[in-house]
Short mmCIF file of C-alpha atoms in Angstrom, two decimals:
data_model
loop_
_atom_site.label_atom_id
_atom_site.label_comp_id
_atom_site.label_asym_id
_atom_site.label_seq_id
_atom_site.Cartn_x
_atom_site.Cartn_y
_atom_site.Cartn_z
CA MET A 54 51.03 12.70 -1.24
CA GLU A 55 53.13 15.85 -1.37
CA ASN A 56 56.81 15.80 -0.45
CA ILE A 57 57.43 15.98 3.28
CA LYS A 58 60.71 17.29 4.68
CA LEU A 59 62.71 15.44 7.36
CA PRO A 60 61.67 17.75 10.25
CA VAL A 61 58.03 17.03 9.45
CA LEU A 62 58.75 13.29 9.37
CA LEU A 63 60.54 13.44 12.72
CA SER A 64 57.74 15.56 14.17
CA CYS A 65 55.18 12.98 13.02
CA LEU A 66 57.24 10.13 14.46
CA SER A 67 57.61 11.77 17.87
CA VAL A 68 53.88 12.50 18.10
CA ILE A 69 53.00 8.96 17.00
CA CYS A 70 55.33 7.44 19.59
CA ALA A 71 53.83 9.64 22.31
CA CYS A 72 50.17 9.08 21.42
CA VAL A 73 49.63 5.95 19.36
CA LEU A 74 52.08 3.53 20.97
CA PRO A 75 50.77 4.01 24.54
CA LEU A 76 47.24 3.60 23.22
CA SER A 77 48.20 0.35 21.49
CA ALA A 78 49.81 -0.99 24.67
CA GLN A 79 46.89 -0.16 26.95
CA GLU A 80 43.81 -0.63 24.77
CA PRO A 81 44.49 -1.31 21.08
CA VAL A 82 41.99 0.11 18.61
CA GLU A 83 42.43 -2.99 16.48
CA SER A 84 44.32 -6.24 16.98
CA ARG A 85 47.50 -6.55 14.94
CA GLU A 86 49.47 -9.61 13.85
CA PRO A 87 52.91 -9.99 15.49
CA VAL A 88 55.65 -8.41 13.37
CA ALA A 89 58.87 -10.34 12.81
CA SER A 90 62.11 -8.68 13.88
CA LEU A 91 63.20 -6.12 11.30
CA PRO A 92 66.52 -4.33 10.72
CA ASP A 93 67.06 -0.82 12.02
CA TYR A 94 65.38 1.86 9.89
CA GLY A 95 68.41 4.17 10.09
CA GLU A 96 70.68 1.43 8.79
CA ILE A 97 68.42 0.76 5.81
CA PHE A 98 68.10 4.50 5.15
CA GLU A 99 71.89 4.94 5.09
CA ILE A 100 72.53 1.94 2.81
CA ILE A 101 69.92 3.04 0.28
CA SER A 102 71.28 6.59 0.29
CA ASN A 103 74.82 5.34 -0.40
CA GLN A 104 74.06 2.57 -2.87
CA LEU A 105 71.21 4.15 -4.84
CA PRO A 106 72.10 7.80 -5.50
CA SER A 107 69.15 8.09 -7.89
CA ILE A 108 66.86 7.94 -4.83
CA SER A 109 67.05 11.25 -3.02
CA GLU A 110 66.80 11.77 0.72
CA GLN A 111 63.51 13.53 0.11
CA ASP A 112 62.18 10.46 -1.74
CA LEU A 113 63.11 8.25 1.21
CA GLN A 114 61.45 10.60 3.68
CA HIS A 115 58.32 10.66 1.56
CA ALA A 116 58.23 6.84 1.33
CA ALA A 117 58.82 6.44 5.07
CA LEU A 118 55.98 8.76 6.02
CA GLN A 119 53.67 7.21 3.44
CA GLY A 120 54.45 3.78 4.88
CA ILE A 121 53.67 4.94 8.42
CA LEU A 122 50.36 6.49 7.37
CA THR A 123 49.39 3.38 5.39
CA GLU A 124 50.38 0.91 8.10
CA PHE A 125 48.43 2.78 10.80
CA GLN A 126 45.74 4.28 8.57
CA SER A 127 42.91 3.48 10.98
CA GLN A 128 44.69 5.31 13.80
CA ILE A 129 46.62 8.10 12.07
CA GLU A 130 45.59 10.68 9.49
CA LEU A 131 47.59 13.56 8.06
CA GLU A 132 45.26 16.45 7.28
CA SER A 133 45.73 19.67 5.39
CA ASN A 134 44.89 22.75 7.44
CA SER A 135 44.22 25.20 4.62
CA LEU A 136 41.29 26.97 6.30
CA LYS A 137 41.46 29.24 9.29
CA GLU A 138 39.66 27.93 12.34
CA GLY A 139 36.70 30.31 12.07
CA GLU A 140 36.28 29.73 8.34
CA GLU A 141 36.41 25.96 8.83
CA GLN A 142 33.76 26.11 11.55
CA ASP A 143 31.44 28.16 9.34
CA LYS A 144 31.82 25.66 6.53
CA GLN A 145 31.26 22.65 8.76
CA ALA A 146 28.02 23.80 10.38
CA SER A 147 25.93 23.43 7.24
CA ILE A 148 23.88 20.95 5.22
CA ALA A 149 25.58 19.83 2.00
CA LYS A 150 22.33 19.38 0.09
CA MET A 151 18.61 19.56 0.80
CA GLU A 152 15.54 19.23 -1.39
CA LEU A 153 11.98 17.97 -1.49
CA ILE A 154 11.89 14.63 -3.30
CA ALA A 155 9.05 12.30 -4.24
CA GLU A 156 6.64 15.20 -3.60
CA LYS A 157 6.60 15.16 0.21
CA ILE A 158 9.88 13.74 1.46
CA ALA A 159 12.51 16.11 2.88
CA TYR A 160 16.00 15.02 1.82
CA PHE A 161 19.09 16.18 3.74
CA ARG A 162 22.66 15.28 2.80
CA LEU A 163 25.17 15.84 5.60
CA HIS A 164 28.90 16.07 4.96
CA LEU A 165 30.38 16.73 8.40
CA ILE A 166 28.90 16.35 11.88
CA SER A 167 29.98 19.46 13.77
CA LYS A 168 28.83 22.00 16.32
CA GLY A 169 25.73 23.97 15.33
CA LEU A 170 24.37 21.40 12.88
CA GLU A 171 21.46 20.40 15.13
CA SER A 172 19.89 23.87 15.18
CA ILE A 173 20.28 24.25 11.40
CA LEU A 174 18.72 20.85 10.72
CA ARG A 175 15.79 21.48 13.08
CA GLU A 176 15.02 24.78 11.35
CA LYS A 177 15.13 23.24 7.87
CA ILE A 178 13.00 20.24 8.81
CA GLU A 179 10.35 22.51 10.29
CA SER A 180 10.45 24.66 7.17
CA PHE A 181 9.85 21.66 4.91
CA ARG A 182 7.07 20.40 7.18
CA ILE A 183 5.19 23.70 7.43
CA GLU A 184 5.77 25.15 3.95
CA ASN A 185 5.83 21.97 1.86
CA GLY A 186 3.82 19.50 3.93
CA ALA A 187 6.74 17.08 4.26
CA GLU A 188 5.62 13.68 5.53
CA GLY A 189 8.98 11.95 5.90
CA ILE A 190 12.72 12.60 6.20
CA VAL A 191 15.75 11.07 4.47
CA LEU A 192 19.01 11.76 6.29
CA ASP A 193 21.84 10.86 3.92
CA LEU A 194 25.03 10.08 5.84
CA ARG A 195 26.88 8.37 2.99
CA TYR A 196 30.43 9.75 2.72
CA ALA A 197 29.83 11.80 5.89
CA ASP A 198 32.39 12.17 8.66
CA GLY A 199 33.03 14.24 11.78
CA SER A 200 34.48 14.08 15.26
CA ASP A 201 31.94 16.04 17.32
CA TYR A 202 30.24 13.28 19.30
CA GLY A 203 28.54 15.84 21.51
CA GLU A 204 26.65 17.09 18.45
CA VAL A 205 25.48 13.52 17.83
CA LEU A 206 23.65 13.69 21.18
CA ARG A 207 21.88 16.87 20.07
CA LEU A 208 21.03 15.57 16.58
CA ALA A 209 19.56 12.32 17.92
CA GLY A 210 17.71 14.37 20.54
CA LEU A 211 15.70 16.01 17.75
CA PHE A 212 13.67 12.81 17.51
CA LEU A 213 13.37 12.03 21.24
CA ASN A 214 11.05 13.08 24.05
CA ASP A 215 13.31 11.75 26.82
CA ALA A 216 17.05 12.08 27.42
CA VAL A 217 18.09 8.44 27.05
CA ALA A 218 21.71 7.21 27.09
CA LEU A 219 23.18 6.97 23.59
CA LEU A 220 26.97 7.00 23.31
CA ASP A 221 30.17 6.37 25.21
CA TRP A 222 33.40 7.82 23.83
CA GLY A 223 35.58 7.38 26.89
CA SER A 224 33.77 9.13 29.74
CA GLY A 225 30.84 6.81 30.32
CA SER A 226 27.47 6.72 28.58
CA GLN A 227 26.23 10.16 27.55
CA LYS A 228 22.55 11.03 27.20
CA ALA A 229 20.75 12.66 24.30
CA VAL A 230 20.24 16.41 24.53
CA VAL A 231 16.49 16.86 24.08
CA ALA A 232 14.79 20.10 23.09
CA SER A 233 10.99 20.09 22.82
CA PRO A 234 9.06 19.60 20.71
CA SER A 235 10.55 16.47 19.18
CA ILE A 236 10.24 15.80 15.46
CA GLN A 237 7.61 13.14 14.82
CA LEU A 238 8.07 12.53 11.08
CA PRO A 239 9.21 9.05 10.01
CA LEU A 240 12.96 8.95 9.38
CA VAL A 241 15.22 6.96 7.06
CA VAL A 242 19.02 7.13 7.38
CA LEU A 243 21.30 6.18 4.48
CA ILE A 244 24.79 4.81 5.19
CA ASN A 245 27.66 3.12 3.36
CA GLU A 246 31.28 2.02 3.78
CA SER A 247 32.42 5.66 3.66
CA THR A 248 30.23 6.75 6.57
CA LYS A 249 32.79 7.51 9.28
CA GLY A 250 33.32 8.98 12.73
CA ALA A 251 30.49 10.95 14.27
CA ALA A 252 28.31 10.25 11.23
CA GLU A 253 28.31 6.50 11.85
CA ALA A 254 27.85 7.16 15.58
CA LEU A 255 24.69 9.14 14.72
CA ALA A 256 23.40 6.26 12.59
CA GLY A 257 24.15 3.82 15.40
CA ALA A 258 22.44 6.01 18.01
CA LEU A 259 19.28 6.39 15.91
CA LYS A 260 19.24 2.64 15.33
CA LEU A 261 19.70 1.97 19.06
CA ILE A 262 16.67 4.07 20.02
CA GLU A 263 14.65 2.71 17.08
CA LYS A 264 13.86 6.14 15.68
CA ALA A 265 15.00 5.47 12.12
CA ALA A 266 15.22 2.77 9.49
CA ILE A 267 18.88 2.39 8.48
CA ILE A 268 19.40 1.54 4.79
CA GLY A 269 22.50 0.93 2.70
CA ARG A 270 25.85 -0.70 3.49
CA PRO A 271 27.74 -1.31 6.78
CA THR A 272 29.75 1.72 7.90
CA SER A 273 33.55 1.98 8.14
CA GLY A 274 34.02 1.35 11.87
CA LEU A 275 36.41 4.31 12.07
CA ALA A 276 34.52 6.18 14.77
CA MET A 277 37.20 7.09 17.32
CA LEU A 278 38.05 9.79 19.77
CA ARG A 279 40.82 11.78 18.07
CA LYS A 280 43.42 14.31 19.08
CA ARG A 281 44.39 16.82 16.38
CA ILE A 282 47.98 18.05 16.63
CA PRO A 283 49.21 20.93 14.44
CA LEU A 284 52.58 20.48 12.73
CA GLU A 285 55.10 23.13 11.69
CA SER A 286 54.34 22.44 8.02
CA GLY A 287 50.75 23.60 8.49
CA HIS A 288 49.44 20.05 8.40
CA VAL A 289 47.47 18.50 11.24
CA LEU A 290 48.20 15.01 12.54
CA SER A 291 44.98 13.32 13.69
CA ILE A 292 45.65 10.58 16.26
CA ALA A 293 43.12 8.01 17.50
CA THR A 294 43.14 8.08 21.29
CA GLY A 295 39.99 6.15 22.26
CA LYS A 296 37.09 3.98 21.18
CA VAL A 297 33.43 4.85 20.60
CA GLN A 298 30.54 2.56 21.51
CA LEU A 299 26.79 2.72 21.93
CA ALA A 300 25.30 3.04 25.40
CA ASP A 301 24.35 -0.65 25.43
CA GLY A 302 28.01 -1.60 24.94
CA THR A 303 27.83 -2.30 21.21
CA PRO A 304 31.17 -1.19 19.72
CA ILE A 305 31.29 1.12 16.73
CA THR A 306 35.08 1.39 16.54
CA GLY A 307 36.34 -1.52 14.46
CA LYS A 308 32.82 -2.88 13.92
CA GLY A 309 30.80 -0.15 12.25
CA VAL A 310 27.02 0.09 12.09
CA GLY A 311 25.01 -2.41 10.07
CA PRO A 312 21.89 -1.36 8.14
CA ASP A 313 18.39 -2.66 8.84
CA ILE A 314 18.01 -3.09 5.08
CA GLU A 315 21.21 -3.88 3.19
CA VAL A 316 21.52 -2.93 -0.48
CA ASP A 317 23.97 -4.93 -2.59
CA ILE A 318 25.85 -2.37 -4.68
CA SER A 319 29.53 -1.79 -5.45
CA PRO A 320 31.43 1.30 -4.20
CA THR A 321 31.92 2.49 -7.80
CA GLU A 322 28.20 2.31 -8.54
CA GLN A 323 27.40 4.00 -5.24
CA ALA A 324 29.64 6.95 -6.06
CA ALA A 325 28.05 7.38 -9.50
CA TYR A 326 24.50 7.26 -8.16
CA PHE A 327 25.42 9.56 -5.27
CA ASP A 328 26.63 12.22 -7.73
CA ASP A 329 23.54 11.86 -9.91
CA PRO A 330 20.62 10.01 -8.26
CA TYR A 331 18.36 10.92 -11.21
CA GLY A 332 20.90 9.86 -13.87
CA GLU A 333 20.03 8.56 -17.31
CA LEU A 334 18.63 5.04 -17.06
CA THR A 335 20.07 2.16 -19.06
CA SER A 336 17.60 -0.22 -20.67
CA LYS A 337 18.15 -2.71 -17.84
CA GLU A 338 17.65 -0.01 -15.20
CA LYS A 339 14.51 1.24 -16.96
CA GLU A 340 13.03 -2.26 -16.83
CA SER A 341 13.92 -2.64 -13.14
CA ASN A 342 12.66 0.84 -12.25
CA THR A 343 9.36 0.40 -14.12
CA GLU A 344 8.73 -2.83 -12.25
CA ARG A 345 9.40 -1.15 -8.89
CA LEU A 346 7.08 1.76 -9.66
CA ASN A 347 4.31 -0.51 -10.89
CA GLU A 348 4.52 -2.54 -7.70
CA ALA A 349 4.23 0.64 -5.68
CA THR A 350 1.04 1.62 -7.51
CA LEU A 351 -0.81 -1.66 -6.99
CA MET A 352 -4.08 -1.68 -5.04
CA ARG A 353 -3.62 -3.71 -1.90
CA ARG A 354 -6.68 -5.36 -0.35
CA GLN A 355 -7.08 -7.18 2.92
CA ASN A 356 -10.28 -9.24 3.01
CA ASP A 357 -11.62 -10.58 6.28
CA SER A 358 -14.93 -11.23 7.95
CA ASN A 359 -15.26 -7.60 9.00
CA GLY A 360 -15.02 -6.21 5.48
CA THR A 361 -12.38 -4.95 3.10
CA VAL A 362 -9.63 -2.43 3.71
CA GLU A 363 -8.40 -0.84 0.47
CA ILE A 364 -5.39 1.28 -0.32
CA GLU A 365 -5.67 2.97 -3.70
CA ILE A 366 -3.16 5.13 -5.53
CA ASN A 367 -4.23 7.20 -8.50
CA VAL A 368 -2.27 6.09 -11.57
CA PRO A 369 -1.94 8.52 -14.51
CA PRO A 370 -2.67 7.34 -18.07
CA GLU A 371 -0.14 4.85 -19.41
CA GLY A 372 1.75 7.21 -21.72
CA GLU A 373 1.89 10.01 -19.15
CA GLN A 374 2.97 7.61 -16.41
CA GLU A 375 5.95 6.38 -18.45
CA SER A 376 7.06 9.92 -19.27
CA ASN A 377 6.78 11.20 -15.69
CA SER A 378 8.40 8.16 -14.08
CA GLN A 379 11.42 8.26 -16.39
CA GLN A 380 11.86 12.00 -15.89
CA ASN A 381 11.66 11.94 -12.08
CA ALA A 382 12.71 8.38 -11.27
CA ILE A 383 15.35 7.96 -8.57
CA VAL A 384 17.88 5.47 -9.94
CA ASP A 385 20.12 5.50 -6.86
CA PRO A 386 19.17 2.08 -5.37
CA ILE A 387 19.88 3.03 -1.75
CA LEU A 388 17.95 6.29 -1.93
CA ALA A 389 15.12 4.64 -3.89
CA ARG A 390 14.74 1.97 -1.21
CA GLY A 391 14.49 4.65 1.46
CA VAL A 392 11.92 6.65 -0.49
CA ASP A 393 9.79 3.55 -1.09
CA LEU A 394 9.88 2.71 2.60
CA LEU A 395 8.74 6.21 3.60
CA LYS A 396 5.99 6.19 0.97
CA GLY A 397 4.74 2.84 2.21
CA TRP A 398 4.83 4.01 5.82
CA THR A 399 2.83 7.15 4.95
CA ILE A 400 0.21 5.20 2.99
CA PHE A 401 -0.39 2.57 5.65
CA ASN A 402 -0.34 5.16 8.43
CA ARG A 403 -3.11 7.11 6.70
CA GLN A 404 -5.22 3.99 6.25
CA TRP A 405 -4.62 2.85 9.82
CA ASN A 406 -5.74 6.20 11.24
CA ARG A 407 -8.89 6.51 9.14
#
């Protein structure tokens, strides 16, 4: 953390006292253990300043602010405000990454849920569907954040025909904003412990209305209504002022959103796979990946008195199969699970509708 001058510290303290303490008294965001009586901060500050001249006043200010931000990290964030408002808005309303994977699956990685994202996402999904014949969608919300809960209503509305109640962030249950026609492609949403704010609210809303399979790890539970207060230093103090919950009363704040299919993987491994989902496979990963691909290419038969239903997948020659699978294999376990699910859905849907 950069050095913070005393006026900034005092400004932060006054804002925190005005916003966070009343919130804690009326409706705490999270329960806290009782704190034993402590000596006065000013007294400690003065003693340290007099007895330890090697510690500067600036060092003490820095440590005090760092302690405040750490102690109340779920309720208080100190943000840098390096972009102008218009520039920030332009950057936010975009898709971080999009590509066609596994031949006919449209992959979208979102970084920040903000105003205007719904119209951009609708346009790109339609483009993949019409131009590339996309048969499924992966919406990657890992490491995504945001505070625009109104945009969540519009994003979820992409997949709905009716305006059903989705979220409550302090003003009663709010309904999805539906714009016809709705998107009918099967949807998988990827989440992890770093899915926060409006991003985890979107995952929760899509799970509530059963319009997506949620895969990955439980989200952070940091979805909150926030007030952003500019400081003289150019920083912005973000204060939690209210809770967020699903329309059925299920809390997101403090609880997070659990996946339908949980993948056991460490945060370090997740970050590495997220940066390079097609990374070089280790010998162990190659063995695991080959097994998964071979299972996916098996012929499945269902024999009954009415006959036989067969699902066949063309398998390339052995040497060619090994080369292609290693070159294009997705080694990110969470993404791979989502892709397999969509492939399976597409295959069985085709057979069912024959």
